[in-house]
């Protein structure tokens, strides 16, 4: 493979107008993003979570790359988390040279193909976004919102980058919490992409007003249920008679918290009550609250309180 052609570092990165606009019509050929990335990167992801909807989040740490990425059945959005380096991306006769650094994003639209030359190891978080999800969010956000994503190569966008990088630290080993977080993050990132990374960006309308009291009560009861109630965004929004987009906005308007943040706070309060008022072993507390392991529960608890469950229990009694 040829070495990447690097420009003089004193020169600016090419403007977004040099990058090719992609038409996101449904495609018959192409691999799922996780499959194609595994082929190209020749390694296993550091962490990956895929949803039934087809959306997914993956954390990859891989070696230098000199390879062609073939068409995929997802839009792929990447946020970089490593040391600064130059890289090159070729799509047909079009060449884009950019600088990988925190605060930039890469967007590979569904169905596109390009060759990548990245000379150093990479630490990156990727979102795999089905076009159906992008289209749904566009329809929920407002009429006539276009959904043709632009290719982006190390494009400055600290908002999208920060949102996506947050996924690496928030997954807690709790199926309900992690699933709700991924669903919220996917919808939020899709909204951001529609506002900033399509051919003719359309302002997302701002709508105010929270949930009706009875609707809010039903949502909270579902979220706090100890049964096997479905706490996905789809189920919560359906019961409220709203789209996922508008349910999340209205829930936060009413409570000051997103559904995921509300459930995380509720789980923390449950854990504190069990640790303070009972002699239930920590491993049993973790299992009762839906954590995959005591280790995952302890890490999540410490992130929120600064103490392990055992330390907190000793201090609280």
Coordinates of C-alpha atoms in Angstrom, one line a residue:
X1 CA 0.0 0.0 0.0
X2 CA 1.2 3.5 -0.7
X3 CA 2.0 5.9 2.0
X4 CA -0.4 8.8 2.7
X5 CA 0.3 12.1 0.9
X6 CA 0.5 14.7 3.7
X7 CA 0.3 18.4 3.1
X8 CA 2.3 21.0 4.8
X9 CA 1.0 21.3 8.4
X10 CA 0.9 25.0 8.1
X11 CA -1.8 24.8 5.5
X12 CA -5.4 24.6 6.5
X13 CA -7.5 21.5 6.0
X14 CA -9.6 21.5 2.9
X15 CA -13.1 23.1 3.2
X16 CA -16.2 21.0 3.5
X17 CA -17.2 22.0 0.0
X18 CA -14.4 19.8 -1.4
X19 CA -16.1 16.7 0.0
X20 CA -18.6 14.7 -2.0
X21 CA -22.3 14.9 -1.3
X22 CA -23.9 11.5 -1.1
X23 CA -27.5 10.5 -2.0
X24 CA -28.8 8.3 0.7
X25 CA -31.2 6.1 -1.4
X26 CA -31.7 2.6 0.0
X27 CA -29.0 0.2 -1.2
X28 CA -29.2 -3.5 -1.9
X29 CA -25.4 -4.2 -1.5
X30 CA -23.1 -3.6 1.4
X31 CA -22.2 -5.0 4.7
X32 CA -23.5 -4.0 8.1
X33 CA -21.1 -1.4 9.6
X34 CA -19.8 -3.6 12.4
X35 CA -19.0 -6.4 9.9
X36 CA -17.2 -4.1 7.5
X37 CA -15.2 -2.4 10.2
X38 CA -14.1 -5.7 11.7
X39 CA -12.8 -6.7 8.2
X40 CA -11.0 -3.4 7.6
X41 CA -9.6 -2.9 11.0
X42 CA -8.6 -6.6 11.5
X43 CA -9.2 -6.5 15.2
X44 CA -12.0 -6.8 17.8
X45 CA -13.7 -3.7 19.1
X46 CA -12.7 -2.6 22.6
X47 CA -16.4 -2.4 23.3
X48 CA -19.5 -2.6 21.2
X49 CA -23.3 -2.4 21.8
X50 CA -25.8 -3.1 19.0
X51 CA -29.5 -2.5 19.2
X52 CA -32.3 -4.5 17.5
X53 CA -33.0 -1.3 15.5
X54 CA -29.7 -1.8 13.7
X55 CA -28.1 1.2 15.5
X56 CA -24.9 0.6 17.4
X57 CA -21.9 2.2 19.2
X58 CA -18.4 0.8 19.0
X59 CA -15.1 1.7 20.6
X60 CA -12.1 0.7 18.4
X61 CA -8.4 0.9 19.0
X62 CA -6.6 -0.1 15.9
X63 CA -3.3 0.0 14.1
X64 CA -2.4 2.3 11.2
X65 CA -4.8 1.9 8.3
X66 CA -4.2 1.7 4.5
X67 CA -7.4 0.1 3.2
X68 CA -10.6 0.6 1.1
X69 CA -13.8 0.8 3.2
X70 CA -16.5 -0.9 1.1
X71 CA -20.2 0.3 1.0
X72 CA -22.0 -0.2 4.3
X73 CA -25.7 -0.4 5.1
X74 CA -25.4 2.2 7.9
X75 CA -24.2 5.8 8.1
X76 CA -21.0 5.7 10.2
X77 CA -20.1 8.7 12.4
X78 CA -16.7 8.7 14.2
X79 CA -15.2 10.8 16.9
X80 CA -11.5 10.7 17.5
X81 CA -9.9 10.2 20.9
X82 CA -6.2 10.0 20.2
X83 CA -3.1 12.1 19.5
X84 CA -3.1 14.6 16.6
X85 CA -2.2 13.1 13.2
X86 CA -2.7 13.8 9.5
X87 CA -4.8 11.4 7.4
X88 CA -6.0 11.0 3.8
X89 CA -9.3 9.8 2.4
X90 CA -9.9 9.1 -1.4
X91 CA -13.3 8.7 -3.0
X92 CA -12.9 8.2 -6.7
X93 CA -10.9 11.2 -8.0
X94 CA -11.7 13.2 -4.9
X95 CA -9.0 13.5 -2.2
X96 CA -9.6 14.9 1.3
X97 CA -6.7 15.4 3.7
X98 CA -7.5 16.3 7.3
X99 CA -6.1 16.3 10.8
X100 CA -7.4 13.7 13.3
X101 CA -7.7 15.4 16.6
X102 CA -10.2 15.6 19.5
X103 CA -13.2 17.7 18.5
X104 CA -13.5 16.6 14.9
X105 CA -15.8 14.0 13.3
X106 CA -15.7 11.7 10.3
X107 CA -18.9 10.8 8.4
X108 CA -19.2 7.9 6.0
X109 CA -22.7 8.0 4.4
X110 CA -24.5 4.8 3.8
X111 CA -23.4 3.2 0.5
X112 CA -20.3 5.2 0.0
X113 CA -16.8 3.7 -0.5
X114 CA -13.4 5.3 0.0
X115 CA -9.7 4.5 0.6
X116 CA -8.2 5.5 4.0
X117 CA -4.5 6.2 4.8
X118 CA -3.9 6.8 8.5
X119 CA -0.2 6.5 9.5
X120 CA -0.6 6.1 13.2
X121 CA -2.7 4.0 15.7
X122 CA -6.2 5.2 16.2
X123 CA -8.6 5.4 19.2
X124 CA -12.1 6.1 17.9
X125 CA -15.8 5.9 18.9
X126 CA -18.2 5.0 16.1
X127 CA -21.9 5.4 15.7
X128 CA -23.7 3.0 13.3
X129 CA -26.8 4.8 12.2
X130 CA -29.5 3.1 10.0
X131 CA -30.9 5.5 7.4
X132 CA -34.4 4.5 8.7
X133 CA -33.5 6.0 12.1
X134 CA -32.2 9.2 10.5
X135 CA -35.4 9.5 8.4
X136 CA -37.6 8.9 11.4
X137 CA -35.9 11.6 13.4
X138 CA -36.2 14.0 10.5
X139 CA -39.9 13.3 10.2
X140 CA -40.4 13.8 13.9
X141 CA -38.4 17.0 14.0
X142 CA -40.3 18.7 11.2
X143 CA -41.7 18.4 7.8
X144 CA -39.5 18.4 4.6
X145 CA -36.3 17.9 6.5
X146 CA -33.6 16.5 4.0
X147 CA -31.6 13.5 5.0
X148 CA -28.7 13.5 2.5
X149 CA -25.6 13.4 4.7
X150 CA -22.3 15.0 3.6
X151 CA -19.1 13.1 3.7
X152 CA -16.9 14.6 6.4
X153 CA -13.2 14.1 6.9
X154 CA -11.8 15.3 10.2
X155 CA -14.4 18.0 10.1
X156 CA -14.5 20.3 13.2
X157 CA -17.6 19.7 15.2
X158 CA -16.9 19.6 19.0
X159 CA -20.6 19.2 19.8
X160 CA -21.1 15.9 17.9
X161 CA -17.6 14.7 19.0
X162 CA -18.3 15.3 22.6
X163 CA -21.7 13.5 22.4
X164 CA -20.3 10.5 20.8
X165 CA -17.2 10.2 23.0
X166 CA -19.5 10.3 26.0
X167 CA -20.7 6.8 25.0
X168 CA -17.3 5.3 25.9
X169 CA -17.7 6.2 29.6
X170 CA -21.5 5.9 30.2
X171 CA -22.2 2.3 29.5
X172 CA -22.6 0.7 32.9
X173 CA -23.3 -3.0 32.5
X174 CA -27.1 -2.4 33.2
X175 CA -29.3 -3.6 30.3
X176 CA -32.1 -1.1 31.0
X177 CA -29.9 1.9 31.6
X178 CA -27.5 1.2 28.8
X179 CA -30.3 0.5 26.3
X180 CA -32.1 3.7 27.2
X181 CA -28.8 5.7 27.0
X182 CA -28.0 4.4 23.5
X183 CA -31.5 5.1 22.2
X184 CA -31.4 8.7 23.5
X185 CA -27.8 9.2 22.2
X186 CA -28.7 7.9 18.8
X187 CA -31.7 10.1 18.4
X188 CA -29.8 13.1 19.7
X189 CA -26.9 12.5 17.3
X190 CA -29.3 12.0 14.4
X191 CA -30.9 15.4 15.3
X192 CA -27.4 17.0 15.4
X193 CA -26.5 15.5 12.0
X194 CA -29.7 16.8 10.4
X195 CA -28.9 20.3 11.8
X196 CA -25.2 20.4 10.8
X197 CA -24.2 17.8 8.2
X198 CA -26.7 17.7 5.4
X199 CA -26.5 19.5 2.1
X200 CA -29.1 22.2 3.1
X201 CA -29.1 22.3 6.9
X202 CA -32.6 22.8 8.3
X203 CA -33.1 24.4 11.7
X204 CA -34.8 22.0 14.1
X205 CA -37.9 23.7 15.4
X206 CA -37.9 24.5 19.1
X207 CA -41.1 23.3 20.8
X208 CA -41.8 24.0 24.5
X209 CA -44.1 22.4 27.0
X210 CA -43.8 19.3 29.2
X211 CA -45.9 16.2 29.5
X212 CA -49.4 16.2 30.9
X213 CA -49.4 15.2 34.6
X214 CA -51.1 11.9 34.0
X215 CA -48.8 11.1 31.1
X216 CA -45.7 12.0 33.2
X217 CA -47.0 9.8 36.0
X218 CA -47.4 6.8 33.7
X219 CA -43.9 7.3 32.2
X220 CA -42.4 7.5 35.7
X221 CA -44.3 4.4 36.8
X222 CA -43.0 2.4 33.8
X223 CA -39.4 3.6 34.3
X224 CA -39.5 2.8 38.1
X225 CA -41.3 -0.6 37.7
X226 CA -39.7 -3.6 39.2
X227 CA -41.4 -5.8 36.7
X228 CA -40.2 -6.6 33.2
X229 CA -41.9 -3.5 31.8
X230 CA -40.4 -2.3 28.5
X231 CA -38.5 0.9 29.3
X232 CA -37.3 1.5 25.8
X233 CA -37.9 5.0 24.3
X234 CA -40.2 3.5 21.7
X235 CA -42.5 2.0 24.5
X236 CA -42.4 5.2 26.6
X237 CA -43.2 7.4 23.7
X238 CA -45.9 5.2 22.4
X239 CA -47.7 5.1 25.7
X240 CA -47.5 8.9 25.8
X241 CA -48.8 9.2 22.3
X242 CA -45.7 11.1 21.1
X243 CA -42.7 10.5 18.9
X244 CA -39.5 9.6 20.6
X245 CA -38.1 13.0 19.7
X246 CA -40.9 14.9 21.3
X247 CA -41.2 12.5 24.3
X248 CA -37.6 13.0 25.3
X249 CA -37.9 16.8 25.0
X250 CA -41.2 16.9 27.0
X251 CA -40.0 14.5 29.7
X252 CA -36.9 16.7 30.3
X253 CA -39.0 19.8 30.3
X254 CA -41.2 18.3 33.0
X255 CA -38.5 16.7 35.2
X256 CA -35.3 18.5 34.4
X257 CA -33.7 15.1 33.5
X258 CA -33.6 13.0 30.4
X259 CA -35.3 9.5 30.8
X260 CA -31.9 7.9 31.1
X261 CA -30.7 10.4 33.7
X262 CA -34.0 10.0 35.6
X263 CA -33.7 6.2 35.6
X264 CA -30.0 6.3 36.6
X265 CA -30.8 8.6 39.6
X266 CA -33.7 6.3 40.6
X267 CA -31.5 3.2 40.5
X268 CA -28.9 5.1 42.6
X269 CA -31.6 5.9 45.2
X270 CA -32.7 2.3 45.3
X271 CA -29.2 1.1 45.8
X272 CA -28.6 3.5 48.6
X273 CA -31.8 2.4 50.4
X274 CA -30.8 -1.2 50.1
X275 CA -27.3 -0.6 51.3
X276 CA -28.3 1.6 54.2
X277 CA -31.5 -0.2 55.4
X278 CA -30.7 -3.9 54.8
X279 CA -27.9 -6.4 55.1
X280 CA -28.3 -7.6 51.5
X281 CA -24.8 -8.4 50.0
X282 CA -23.5 -6.0 47.5
X283 CA -23.6 -8.7 44.8
X284 CA -27.3 -9.2 45.5
X285 CA -28.0 -5.5 45.3
X286 CA -26.3 -5.4 41.9
X287 CA -28.4 -8.3 40.6
X288 CA -31.6 -6.8 42.0
X289 CA -31.0 -3.6 40.2
X290 CA -30.2 -5.3 36.9
X291 CA -26.4 -5.0 36.7
X292 CA -24.5 -7.6 34.8
X293 CA -22.0 -8.0 37.7
X294 CA -21.0 -6.6 41.0
X295 CA -18.0 -5.0 39.3
X296 CA -20.2 -3.1 36.9
X297 CA -22.5 -2.0 39.7
X298 CA -19.5 -0.8 41.9
X299 CA -18.0 1.1 39.0
X300 CA -21.4 2.9 38.2
X301 CA -22.0 3.6 41.9
X302 CA -18.5 5.1 42.4
X303 CA -18.9 7.2 39.3
X304 CA -21.9 8.9 40.8
X305 CA -20.9 9.0 44.5
X306 CA -17.1 8.9 44.6
X307 CA -17.3 5.8 46.8
X308 CA -17.7 2.1 46.4
X309 CA -21.0 0.5 47.6
X310 CA -19.2 -1.0 50.6
X311 CA -17.5 2.3 51.5
X312 CA -20.8 4.1 51.3
X313 CA -22.6 1.5 53.4
X314 CA -20.1 1.8 56.2
X315 CA -20.3 5.6 56.2
X316 CA -24.1 5.7 56.0
X317 CA -24.8 3.4 59.0

